[in-house]
């Protein structure tokens, strides 16, 4: 993998205003020019531990990162030549003639995903086999040499158009590792890759996410490629400035497992070191295939982790997992499609742990999402809607404040928050319900526009004259969902035990599963 990182490319980066990750050699004035969106902060040598914690509390997402976080549910579509060879990884020697999804209907993919609550789709425009789902000018290994639509079809176009029609976001997965390209392993490959990326970024309208995975093996020449990450990032910022660059990229971090389960303590602000290319590469699913790798024990952003950082960045976690054991469709896995209950558990453990879920739903050889997957997605949506149908706290009165003020906590808006004073690092919100209610699920949200702050909280309920613990947790971030044994009570309180700066609680909800 590339050992050079884009911290070295300050001048070039400055010239196009690509403002996330450069740091070390900037003068104060250029620093101010570039980091106006405050998703990056430099730690000065004289900064005390307190200064660092305060700085961390004030790092906020860039607009593109906030939009992405609010999506909560995004879908992956793994589809390509592997669908027809029944493989997970193709080697690039496939005959394009075997690619013929006779009933392909990208509108069906988008409709199924949208109806299940997904807000964006990422299509594998090219996987490791190098087979392109669009008629790229730069290779013969593509749909243009397949019998599908007599070589005149373009799946990227059909999917982009369907996403636009249904009003959801559209993203592309472009595998840097190309096992078909004769250029792989040479400097020429970098131009080839840029050319393909340019095609995708210019011919299909708005692109909302660009997803580069971390796999990098050998190409036909037996050589590995030294990637020019900076060129990719600069091109994306220039052509699609709203797109988040995920995984092998600076905007969105791979959570570290492909199981669907995020960390219980998930900080979106992490040391800037996480953004050095070699660190990204090391942490980006190399040689993982689809086996889960456990990085759950790693806490990336606690006080201990940021204490020695030289910079801090907003770098949130995306949790990718497939609805089936594999990423591509295999008939033999029809019986192993994840159940609605499993998908709910994944939802609580990904979106409910300050992450975005990227659920893979692979179309079959007809070019359609199969019935088994649709059934499971319907079940998931139904269960989710049922659980979250009623926030039992709506109408509750906050002790010592007017009901009107309390409304910000249950208005469904993540940009209105319970007011606190700048010096507060703890908080108690005491809520009185109109009558006793039974609940077993807590929802909390912080207003990310001021930063991620809460480090420890507990939900308590009044049992007679005694306060008892219902559930406790560490980080909140965009959203925290916690399940617990059913409790019946008419008075509850949220205690923020520790926060980096005054907490901005945007939402609080109690539900019955
Ligand atoms: C990995 C790839 O090797 C898998 O095939 C899959 O595409 C996954 C999402 O990323 O790096």
Short mmCIF file of C-alpha atoms and ligand atoms in Angstrom, two decimals:
data_model
loop_
_atom_site.label_atom_id
_atom_site.label_comp_id
_atom_site.label_asym_id
_atom_site.label_seq_id
_atom_site.Cartn_x
_atom_site.Cartn_y
_atom_site.Cartn_z
CA UNK A 1 0.00 0.00 0.00
CA UNK A 2 1.04 3.54 -0.48
CA UNK A 3 3.35 4.71 2.24
CA UNK A 4 3.17 8.36 1.35
CA UNK A 5 0.19 10.17 2.76
CA UNK A 6 -1.67 13.25 1.75
CA UNK A 7 -0.37 15.33 4.60
CA UNK A 8 2.62 15.76 2.28
CA UNK A 9 0.64 17.38 -0.44
CA UNK A 10 -0.23 20.61 1.16
CA UNK A 11 0.46 22.99 -1.69
CA UNK A 12 -1.58 21.10 -4.21
CA UNK A 13 -4.33 20.62 -1.73
CA UNK A 14 -4.39 24.27 -0.79
CA UNK A 15 -4.86 25.27 -4.39
CA UNK A 16 -8.17 23.48 -4.64
CA UNK A 17 -9.37 24.15 -1.14
CA UNK A 18 -9.76 20.50 -0.16
CA UNK A 19 -10.14 21.17 3.47
CA UNK A 20 -10.27 18.18 5.72
CA UNK A 21 -7.11 16.45 6.57
CA UNK A 22 -4.01 18.41 5.90
CA UNK A 23 -2.29 19.67 8.94
CA UNK A 24 1.27 19.83 9.94
CA UNK A 25 2.86 22.62 7.97
CA UNK A 26 0.03 25.10 7.55
CA UNK A 27 0.54 28.64 8.72
CA UNK A 28 -2.17 30.02 10.98
CA UNK A 29 -3.71 32.11 8.24
CA UNK A 30 -4.02 29.28 5.70
CA UNK A 31 -5.29 27.07 8.50
CA UNK A 32 -8.11 29.49 9.18
CA UNK A 33 -8.93 29.70 5.48
CA UNK A 34 -9.18 25.99 5.02
CA UNK A 35 -10.83 24.65 8.12
CA UNK A 36 -13.76 26.98 8.30
CA UNK A 37 -16.18 24.08 8.65
CA UNK A 38 -14.47 23.08 11.90
CA UNK A 39 -14.28 19.36 11.26
CA UNK A 40 -10.57 19.48 11.99
CA UNK A 41 -8.54 21.04 14.77
CA UNK A 42 -4.84 21.20 15.45
CA UNK A 43 -3.46 20.46 18.91
CA UNK A 44 -0.71 22.85 19.94
CA UNK A 45 2.33 21.60 21.87
CA UNK A 46 1.34 23.68 24.92
CA UNK A 47 -2.28 22.47 25.04
CA UNK A 48 -3.26 20.95 28.37
CA UNK A 49 -5.43 17.87 28.67
CA UNK A 50 -8.36 20.19 29.37
CA UNK A 51 -7.67 22.24 26.26
CA UNK A 52 -7.61 19.06 24.17
CA UNK A 53 -10.90 17.80 25.58
CA UNK A 54 -12.49 21.19 24.90
CA UNK A 55 -11.16 21.20 21.37
CA UNK A 56 -12.54 17.69 20.81
CA UNK A 57 -15.94 18.83 22.05
CA UNK A 58 -16.04 21.59 19.44
CA UNK A 59 -15.11 19.57 16.35
CA UNK A 60 -18.23 19.26 14.18
CA UNK A 61 -19.12 17.41 10.99
CA UNK A 62 -18.77 19.05 7.58
CA UNK A 63 -22.12 19.54 5.83
CA UNK A 64 -21.60 16.44 3.69
CA UNK A 65 -20.81 14.36 6.77
CA UNK A 66 -23.89 15.59 8.63
CA UNK A 67 -26.17 14.80 5.68
CA UNK A 68 -24.65 11.34 5.47
CA UNK A 69 -25.12 10.70 9.21
CA UNK A 70 -28.77 11.71 9.05
CA UNK A 71 -29.42 9.07 6.38
CA UNK A 72 -29.04 6.37 9.07
CA UNK A 73 -29.84 3.57 6.61
CA UNK A 74 -28.00 3.13 3.34
CA UNK A 75 -28.01 0.13 1.01
CA UNK A 76 -25.19 -1.57 -0.84
CA UNK A 77 -25.89 -3.24 -4.16
CA UNK A 78 -23.25 -5.85 -4.99
CA UNK A 79 -23.93 -6.88 -8.56
CA UNK A 80 -21.61 -7.79 -11.42
CA UNK A 81 -19.85 -10.61 -13.19
CA UNK A 82 -19.56 -12.50 -9.87
CA UNK A 83 -23.34 -12.80 -9.84
CA UNK A 84 -22.96 -15.01 -12.94
CA UNK A 85 -19.89 -16.99 -11.87
CA UNK A 86 -21.36 -17.57 -8.40
CA UNK A 87 -18.18 -16.21 -6.84
CA UNK A 88 -17.29 -13.57 -4.28
CA UNK A 89 -14.08 -12.42 -5.92
CA UNK A 90 -13.55 -12.72 -9.67
CA UNK A 91 -10.03 -12.77 -11.12
CA UNK A 92 -10.74 -10.63 -14.17
CA UNK A 93 -10.51 -13.49 -16.69
CA UNK A 94 -14.30 -13.82 -17.01
CA UNK A 95 -15.93 -13.72 -20.41
CA UNK A 96 -18.28 -10.68 -20.56
CA UNK A 97 -20.63 -12.90 -22.62
CA UNK A 98 -21.82 -14.63 -19.44
CA UNK A 99 -23.27 -11.35 -18.14
CA UNK A 100 -26.95 -11.31 -19.06
CA UNK A 101 -29.43 -10.17 -16.36
CA UNK A 102 -32.48 -10.54 -18.60
CA UNK A 103 -35.01 -8.94 -16.23
CA UNK A 104 -32.76 -6.29 -14.72
CA UNK A 105 -34.79 -3.52 -13.16
CA UNK A 106 -32.89 -0.92 -11.17
CA UNK A 107 -36.22 0.70 -10.28
CA UNK A 108 -37.14 -2.48 -8.41
CA UNK A 109 -33.88 -2.26 -6.39
CA UNK A 110 -34.50 1.33 -5.46
CA UNK A 111 -38.19 0.79 -4.71
CA UNK A 112 -37.46 -2.18 -2.43
CA UNK A 113 -34.75 -0.25 -0.59
CA UNK A 114 -36.79 2.91 -0.27
CA UNK A 115 -39.85 1.06 1.00
CA UNK A 116 -37.66 -0.56 3.65
CA UNK A 117 -36.51 2.87 4.86
CA UNK A 118 -33.14 3.18 3.11
CA UNK A 119 -32.17 6.69 2.06
CA UNK A 120 -29.23 6.04 -0.25
CA UNK A 121 -27.86 3.30 -2.51
CA UNK A 122 -24.25 2.49 -3.31
CA UNK A 123 -23.71 0.44 -6.45
CA UNK A 124 -20.61 -1.68 -7.14
CA UNK A 125 -19.79 0.03 -10.42
CA UNK A 126 -16.61 -2.10 -10.58
CA UNK A 127 -15.51 -4.86 -8.21
CA UNK A 128 -12.07 -6.48 -7.97
CA UNK A 129 -12.62 -8.39 -11.25
CA UNK A 130 -12.50 -5.08 -13.12
CA UNK A 131 -15.83 -5.70 -14.89
CA UNK A 132 -17.57 -2.34 -15.31
CA UNK A 133 -21.34 -1.96 -15.00
CA UNK A 134 -21.08 1.06 -17.27
CA UNK A 135 -19.64 1.15 -20.81
CA UNK A 136 -16.28 2.59 -19.80
CA UNK A 137 -14.19 3.89 -22.68
CA UNK A 138 -11.05 2.61 -21.01
CA UNK A 139 -11.60 -1.15 -20.87
CA UNK A 140 -13.22 -3.96 -22.83
CA UNK A 141 -14.18 -5.77 -19.60
CA UNK A 142 -17.62 -4.26 -19.28
CA UNK A 143 -21.33 -4.43 -20.04
CA UNK A 144 -20.60 -3.12 -23.53
CA UNK A 145 -19.25 -6.54 -24.54
CA UNK A 146 -22.06 -8.49 -22.93
CA UNK A 147 -25.29 -9.74 -24.52
CA UNK A 148 -27.33 -7.68 -22.03
CA UNK A 149 -29.21 -5.05 -24.03
CA UNK A 150 -26.90 -6.05 -26.91
CA UNK A 151 -24.03 -4.24 -25.27
CA UNK A 152 -25.93 -0.94 -25.24
CA UNK A 153 -26.91 -0.97 -21.57
CA UNK A 154 -25.56 1.04 -18.64
CA UNK A 155 -26.43 -0.12 -15.12
CA UNK A 156 -24.84 2.88 -13.41
CA UNK A 157 -27.12 5.12 -15.47
CA UNK A 158 -30.25 3.09 -14.76
CA UNK A 159 -29.52 3.03 -11.03
CA UNK A 160 -28.66 6.73 -10.83
CA UNK A 161 -31.88 7.59 -12.66
CA UNK A 162 -34.00 5.34 -10.46
CA UNK A 163 -32.50 6.91 -7.32
CA UNK A 164 -33.33 10.34 -8.67
CA UNK A 165 -36.88 9.25 -9.53
CA UNK A 166 -37.50 7.84 -6.05
CA UNK A 167 -35.73 10.72 -4.31
CA UNK A 168 -32.93 8.84 -2.58
CA UNK A 169 -29.15 9.35 -2.64
CA UNK A 170 -26.83 7.58 -5.05
CA UNK A 171 -23.26 6.48 -4.46
CA UNK A 172 -20.65 4.41 -6.24
CA UNK A 173 -18.25 1.69 -5.15
CA UNK A 174 -15.20 1.61 -7.38
CA UNK A 175 -12.68 -1.07 -6.50
CA UNK A 176 -9.14 0.30 -6.61
CA UNK A 177 -7.90 -3.28 -6.99
CA UNK A 178 -8.54 -4.31 -10.60
CA UNK A 179 -7.55 -7.88 -11.41
CA UNK A 180 -8.33 -7.47 -15.10
CA UNK A 181 -6.38 -4.36 -15.99
CA UNK A 182 -3.06 -4.95 -17.66
CA UNK A 183 -1.92 -1.65 -16.17
CA UNK A 184 -2.37 -2.77 -12.57
CA UNK A 185 0.95 -2.51 -10.75
CA UNK A 186 2.29 0.28 -12.98
CA UNK A 187 2.14 4.07 -12.92
CA UNK A 188 -0.21 3.96 -15.92
CA UNK A 189 -2.85 2.34 -13.76
CA UNK A 190 -3.23 5.53 -11.77
CA UNK A 191 -4.29 7.39 -14.91
CA UNK A 192 -6.59 4.54 -15.90
CA UNK A 193 -8.23 4.69 -12.47
CA UNK A 194 -8.61 8.47 -12.61
CA UNK A 195 -10.16 8.17 -16.08
CA UNK A 196 -12.76 5.70 -14.85
CA UNK A 197 -13.46 7.75 -11.77
CA UNK A 198 -13.93 10.82 -13.97
CA UNK A 199 -16.46 8.97 -16.13
CA UNK A 200 -18.47 8.05 -13.05
CA UNK A 201 -18.28 11.51 -11.52
CA UNK A 202 -19.27 13.39 -14.65
CA UNK A 203 -21.84 11.32 -16.53
CA UNK A 204 -24.40 10.39 -13.88
CA UNK A 205 -25.59 13.54 -12.14
CA UNK A 206 -25.05 14.00 -8.44
CA UNK A 207 -22.96 11.37 -6.65
CA UNK A 208 -23.52 11.36 -2.89
CA UNK A 209 -20.94 8.85 -1.70
CA UNK A 210 -17.81 7.35 -3.20
CA UNK A 211 -16.77 4.11 -1.54
CA UNK A 212 -13.25 2.75 -1.91
CA UNK A 213 -12.54 -0.52 -0.18
CA UNK A 214 -9.23 -1.51 1.32
CA UNK A 215 -8.52 -4.69 -0.63
CA UNK A 216 -5.29 -4.54 -2.64
CA UNK A 217 -3.90 -7.75 -4.08
CA UNK A 218 -1.89 -8.45 -7.19
CA UNK A 219 -2.96 -7.71 -10.72
CA UNK A 220 -2.30 -9.84 -13.83
CA UNK A 221 1.32 -8.64 -13.82
CA UNK A 222 1.86 -10.06 -10.32
CA UNK A 223 2.55 -6.56 -9.04
CA UNK A 224 0.79 -4.55 -6.39
CA UNK A 225 -0.33 -1.02 -7.07
CA UNK A 226 0.91 2.12 -5.36
CA UNK A 227 -2.27 4.16 -5.26
CA UNK A 228 -2.42 7.93 -5.67
CA UNK A 229 -5.09 8.56 -3.10
CA UNK A 230 -4.68 12.32 -3.20
CA UNK A 231 -5.53 12.49 -6.88
CA UNK A 232 -8.75 10.57 -6.27
CA UNK A 233 -9.78 12.79 -3.38
CA UNK A 234 -8.97 16.01 -5.22
CA UNK A 235 -10.93 14.88 -8.26
CA UNK A 236 -13.97 13.99 -6.16
CA UNK A 237 -13.86 17.30 -4.28
CA UNK A 238 -13.62 19.11 -7.61
CA UNK A 239 -16.32 17.22 -9.50
CA UNK A 240 -18.68 16.16 -6.70
CA UNK A 241 -18.02 18.35 -3.67
CA UNK A 242 -21.10 17.07 -1.85
CA UNK A 243 -20.01 13.43 -1.95
CA UNK A 244 -18.63 11.75 1.15
CA UNK A 245 -15.54 9.65 0.50
CA UNK A 246 -15.84 6.48 2.52
CA UNK A 247 -13.63 3.79 3.98
CA UNK A 248 -10.36 4.33 2.06
CA UNK A 249 -11.18 8.01 2.28
CA UNK A 250 -11.25 11.01 4.57
CA UNK A 251 -14.95 11.53 5.40
CA UNK A 252 -16.27 8.21 6.66
CA UNK A 253 -14.42 5.50 8.57
CA UNK A 254 -14.91 1.74 8.32
CA UNK A 255 -16.09 0.60 11.74
CA UNK A 256 -13.70 -2.34 11.71
CA UNK A 257 -16.02 -5.32 11.30
CA UNK A 258 -18.42 -6.62 8.68
CA UNK A 259 -20.76 -8.14 11.24
CA UNK A 260 -23.23 -5.24 11.46
CA UNK A 261 -22.29 -4.43 15.05
CA UNK A 262 -20.57 -1.16 15.96
CA UNK A 263 -18.74 -0.17 19.12
CA UNK A 264 -20.66 0.61 22.29
CA UNK A 265 -18.41 3.61 22.81
CA UNK A 266 -18.23 5.28 19.43
CA UNK A 267 -16.58 8.68 19.15
CA UNK A 268 -16.87 10.49 15.83
CA UNK A 269 -13.95 12.71 16.80
CA UNK A 270 -10.69 10.80 16.60
CA UNK A 271 -6.99 11.68 16.38
CA UNK A 272 -6.01 13.07 12.96
CA UNK A 273 -3.57 10.19 12.65
CA UNK A 274 -6.51 8.02 11.66
CA UNK A 275 -6.55 9.99 8.43
CA UNK A 276 -3.03 9.26 7.31
CA UNK A 277 -3.26 7.09 4.25
CA UNK A 278 -1.24 4.22 5.63
CA UNK A 279 -3.42 4.17 8.75
CA UNK A 280 -6.58 4.25 6.66
CA UNK A 281 -5.23 1.42 4.52
CA UNK A 282 -4.25 -0.62 7.55
CA UNK A 283 -7.72 -0.18 9.01
CA UNK A 284 -9.63 -0.71 5.77
CA UNK A 285 -10.69 -4.31 5.46
CA UNK A 286 -7.57 -5.66 3.77
CA UNK A 287 -7.70 -9.41 3.18
CA UNK A 288 -10.92 -9.51 5.13
CA UNK A 289 -13.12 -10.90 2.40
CA UNK A 290 -16.42 -11.12 4.17
CA UNK A 291 -15.30 -12.57 7.47
CA UNK A 292 -15.97 -10.30 10.42
CA UNK A 293 -12.86 -8.85 11.98
CA UNK A 294 -13.22 -7.76 15.53
CA UNK A 295 -12.03 -4.27 16.30
CA UNK A 296 -14.77 -3.83 18.84
CA UNK A 297 -12.40 -3.57 21.76
CA UNK A 298 -10.75 -0.57 20.17
CA UNK A 299 -11.95 2.70 21.51
CA UNK A 300 -10.75 5.32 19.08
CA UNK A 301 -11.67 8.62 20.67
CA UNK A 302 -11.76 8.52 24.49
CA UNK A 303 -9.78 11.02 26.58
CA UNK A 304 -6.91 8.54 26.80
CA UNK A 305 -6.88 8.15 22.99
CA UNK A 306 -6.91 11.85 22.18
CA UNK A 307 -4.49 12.93 24.94
CA UNK A 308 -1.44 12.58 22.69
CA UNK A 309 -3.05 13.49 19.38
CA UNK A 310 -1.54 16.19 17.18
CA UNK A 311 -4.86 16.96 15.58
CA UNK A 312 -8.48 15.89 15.88
CA UNK A 313 -10.92 15.18 13.08
CA UNK A 314 -14.56 14.38 12.60
CA UNK A 315 -14.35 10.85 11.18
CA UNK A 316 -17.58 8.91 11.84
CA UNK A 317 -18.17 5.18 11.56
CA UNK A 318 -20.02 3.32 8.81
CA UNK A 319 -21.11 -0.23 9.51
CA UNK A 320 -21.31 -2.44 6.43
CA UNK A 321 -22.85 -5.89 6.47
CA UNK A 322 -24.64 -8.12 3.97
CA UNK A 323 -28.21 -9.37 4.32
CA UNK A 324 -26.74 -12.73 3.22
CA UNK A 325 -23.50 -14.49 4.18
CA UNK A 326 -21.79 -13.27 0.97
CA UNK A 327 -21.67 -9.87 -0.69
CA UNK A 328 -22.81 -11.24 -4.07
CA UNK A 329 -25.96 -13.26 -4.72
CA UNK A 330 -25.74 -17.06 -4.47
CA UNK A 331 -28.89 -19.20 -4.78
CA UNK A 332 -27.55 -21.53 -2.10
CA UNK A 333 -27.76 -18.65 0.39
CA UNK A 334 -31.49 -17.99 -0.11
CA UNK A 335 -32.13 -19.87 3.11
CA UNK A 336 -29.55 -17.81 5.00
CA UNK A 337 -31.05 -14.36 4.49
CA UNK A 338 -30.98 -12.43 7.76
CA UNK A 339 -34.33 -12.43 9.54
CA UNK A 340 -36.25 -9.23 10.41
CA UNK A 341 -35.30 -9.84 14.07
CA UNK A 342 -31.61 -10.06 13.17
CA UNK A 343 -31.89 -6.89 11.09
CA UNK A 344 -33.52 -5.13 14.05
CA UNK A 345 -30.67 -6.27 16.29
CA UNK A 346 -28.19 -4.95 13.73
CA UNK A 347 -30.11 -1.66 13.54
CA UNK A 348 -29.92 -1.18 17.31
CA UNK A 349 -26.22 -2.01 17.22
CA UNK A 350 -25.23 0.18 14.29
CA UNK A 351 -27.53 3.20 13.92
CA UNK A 352 -28.15 2.90 17.65
CA UNK A 353 -24.43 3.14 18.32
CA UNK A 354 -23.70 6.38 16.54
CA UNK A 355 -23.11 4.81 13.13
CA UNK A 356 -24.65 4.61 9.68
CA UNK A 357 -25.75 1.16 8.56
CA UNK A 358 -24.75 0.12 5.03
CA UNK A 359 -26.77 -3.02 4.38
CA UNK A 360 -25.91 -5.03 1.29
CA UNK A 361 -28.85 -6.41 -0.72
CA UNK A 362 -27.48 -8.23 -3.78
CA UNK A 363 -29.70 -8.74 -6.86
CA UNK A 364 -29.81 -12.22 -8.42
CA UNK A 365 -28.96 -13.40 -11.96
CA UNK A 366 -32.28 -12.07 -13.27
CA UNK A 367 -31.12 -8.63 -12.12
CA UNK A 368 -33.77 -8.44 -9.41
CA UNK A 369 -33.73 -8.45 -5.62
CA UNK A 370 -35.10 -11.86 -4.70
CA UNK A 371 -38.30 -12.53 -2.77
CA UNK A 372 -36.54 -13.89 0.31
CA UNK A 373 -34.64 -10.62 0.78
CA UNK A 374 -37.74 -8.51 0.12
CA UNK A 375 -39.72 -10.49 2.69
CA UNK A 376 -37.08 -9.94 5.32
CA UNK A 377 -36.79 -6.22 4.55
CA UNK A 378 -40.56 -5.81 4.81
CA UNK A 379 -40.52 -7.52 8.18
CA UNK A 380 -37.70 -5.30 9.36
CA UNK A 381 -39.51 -2.13 8.31
CA UNK A 382 -42.73 -3.26 9.95
CA UNK A 383 -41.03 -4.07 13.25
CA UNK A 384 -39.07 -0.84 13.26
CA UNK A 385 -42.14 1.29 12.53
CA UNK A 386 -44.08 -0.50 15.23
CA UNK A 387 -41.42 -0.05 17.92
CA UNK A 388 -40.89 3.63 17.18
CA UNK A 389 -44.55 4.50 16.55
CA UNK A 390 -44.98 6.30 19.86
CA UNK A 391 -42.49 8.13 22.01
CA UNK A 392 -44.01 7.61 25.44
CA UNK A 393 -42.38 10.79 26.71
CA UNK A 394 -44.28 13.12 24.41
CA UNK A 395 -46.26 15.45 26.65
CA UNK A 396 -44.07 14.75 29.69
CA UNK A 397 -43.23 17.73 31.84
CA UNK A 398 -39.67 18.51 32.77
CA UNK A 399 -39.31 19.38 36.42
CA UNK A 400 -38.51 23.02 36.90
CA UNK A 401 -39.33 24.08 33.36
CA UNK A 402 -42.32 24.80 31.22
CA UNK A 403 -43.79 22.10 29.03
CA UNK A 404 -43.08 24.29 26.03
CA UNK A 405 -39.36 24.24 26.72
CA UNK A 406 -39.43 20.47 27.19
CA UNK A 407 -40.88 20.09 23.72
CA UNK A 408 -37.46 20.42 22.08
CA UNK A 409 -36.62 17.01 23.48
CA UNK A 410 -39.44 15.26 21.66
CA UNK A 411 -39.91 17.33 18.52
CA UNK A 412 -38.13 14.80 16.26
CA UNK A 413 -35.59 17.48 15.30
CA UNK A 414 -31.89 16.81 15.76
CA UNK A 415 -31.01 20.51 15.60
CA UNK A 416 -32.99 21.73 18.61
CA UNK A 417 -31.47 20.87 21.97
CA UNK A 418 -32.07 21.22 25.70
CA UNK A 419 -30.29 24.40 26.73
CA UNK A 420 -27.34 24.14 29.12
CA UNK A 421 -24.75 26.61 30.32
CA UNK A 422 -21.24 26.50 28.80
CA UNK A 423 -19.70 25.49 32.13
CA UNK A 424 -21.99 22.46 32.61
CA UNK A 425 -20.36 19.09 32.27
CA UNK A 426 -23.22 17.24 33.94
CA UNK A 427 -26.97 17.48 33.50
CA UNK A 428 -30.18 16.13 35.01
CA UNK A 429 -33.43 16.11 33.06
CA UNK A 430 -36.25 15.03 35.34
CA UNK A 431 -39.37 14.01 33.43
CA UNK A 432 -42.85 13.49 34.79
CA UNK A 433 -45.30 11.51 32.67
CA UNK A 434 -49.05 12.02 32.85
CA UNK A 435 -49.53 8.41 34.06
CA UNK A 436 -47.37 5.28 34.66
CA UNK A 437 -46.13 3.73 31.42
CA UNK A 438 -44.15 0.64 30.55
CA UNK A 439 -40.99 0.99 28.43
CA UNK A 440 -37.85 -0.97 27.56
CA UNK A 441 -36.00 1.12 24.98
CA UNK A 442 -34.20 4.45 25.29
CA UNK A 443 -33.38 6.78 22.40
CA UNK A 444 -30.96 9.68 22.81
CA UNK A 445 -29.54 12.14 20.30
CA UNK A 446 -26.99 14.91 20.58
CA UNK A 447 -27.04 17.99 18.39
CA UNK A 448 -23.95 17.30 16.29
CA UNK A 449 -23.87 20.86 15.02
CA UNK A 450 -22.18 21.81 18.29
CA UNK A 451 -20.18 18.59 18.59
CA UNK A 452 -20.23 15.17 20.23
CA UNK A 453 -19.84 15.65 23.97
CA UNK A 454 -21.52 13.15 26.28
CA UNK A 455 -19.15 10.60 27.86
CA UNK A 456 -21.40 8.88 30.37
CA UNK A 457 -25.12 8.86 31.14
CA UNK A 458 -27.72 6.90 33.06
CA UNK A 459 -31.51 6.63 32.77
CA UNK A 460 -33.22 6.25 36.12
CA UNK A 461 -36.85 5.72 37.14
CA UNK A 462 -38.67 6.35 40.35
CA UNK A 463 -39.84 3.29 42.20
CA UNK A 464 -41.81 4.53 45.21
CA UNK A 465 -39.49 7.10 46.69
CA UNK A 466 -36.34 5.45 45.36
CA UNK A 467 -34.49 6.18 42.11
CA UNK A 468 -33.39 3.03 40.31
CA UNK A 469 -31.22 2.52 37.25
CA UNK A 470 -32.97 1.42 34.05
CA UNK A 471 -29.94 1.54 31.77
CA UNK A 472 -26.64 3.36 31.37
CA UNK A 473 -24.21 4.11 28.59
CA UNK A 474 -21.15 6.02 27.51
CA UNK A 475 -21.28 7.89 24.19
CA UNK A 476 -24.43 9.16 22.46
CA UNK A 477 -23.42 11.02 19.29
CA UNK A 478 -25.96 11.21 16.48
CA UNK A 479 -28.13 8.47 17.96
CA UNK A 480 -27.99 6.02 20.84
CA UNK A 481 -30.51 3.22 21.29
CA UNK A 482 -30.43 1.05 24.39
CA UNK A 483 -32.66 -1.86 25.23
CA UNK A 484 -33.32 -2.99 28.80
CA UNK A 485 -35.68 -5.08 30.93
CA UNK A 486 -39.21 -3.57 30.93
CA UNK A 487 -39.86 -0.88 33.54
CA UNK A 488 -43.15 0.74 34.54
CA UNK A 489 -42.89 4.24 35.96
CA UNK A 490 -44.36 7.71 35.80
CA UNK A 491 -41.18 9.58 36.67
CA UNK A 492 -37.83 9.15 34.95
CA UNK A 493 -34.63 11.14 34.77
CA UNK A 494 -31.69 11.29 32.44
CA UNK A 495 -28.44 12.04 34.23
CA UNK A 496 -25.47 12.99 32.12
CA UNK A 497 -22.68 12.04 34.48
CA UNK A 498 -19.83 13.31 32.38
CA UNK A 499 -19.56 15.45 29.29
CA UNK A 500 -16.63 17.12 27.50
CA UNK A 501 -18.48 20.42 27.40
CA UNK A 502 -22.07 21.38 28.08
CA UNK A 503 -24.17 18.59 26.57
CA UNK A 504 -26.62 19.41 23.79
CA UNK A 505 -29.33 16.75 24.11
CA UNK A 506 -31.49 17.04 21.00
CA UNK A 507 -33.90 14.15 21.53
CA UNK A 508 -34.92 11.75 24.22
CA UNK A 509 -37.40 8.94 23.67
CA UNK A 510 -38.81 5.99 25.56
CA UNK A 511 -40.44 3.15 23.69
CA UNK A 512 -41.92 -0.27 24.27
CA UNK A 513 -40.55 -2.97 21.98
C1 LIG B 1 -14.36 -5.74 0.51
C2 LIG B 1 -14.45 -6.58 -0.74
O1 LIG B 1 -13.31 -7.41 -0.86
C3 LIG B 1 -15.71 -7.41 -0.64
O2 LIG B 1 -15.86 -8.26 -1.74
C4 LIG B 1 -16.88 -6.45 -0.52
O3 LIG B 1 -17.00 -5.68 -1.68
C5 LIG B 1 -16.69 -5.56 0.69
C6 LIG B 1 -17.79 -4.56 0.89
O4 LIG B 1 -15.47 -4.87 0.59
O5 LIG B 1 -13.20 -5.07 0.55
#
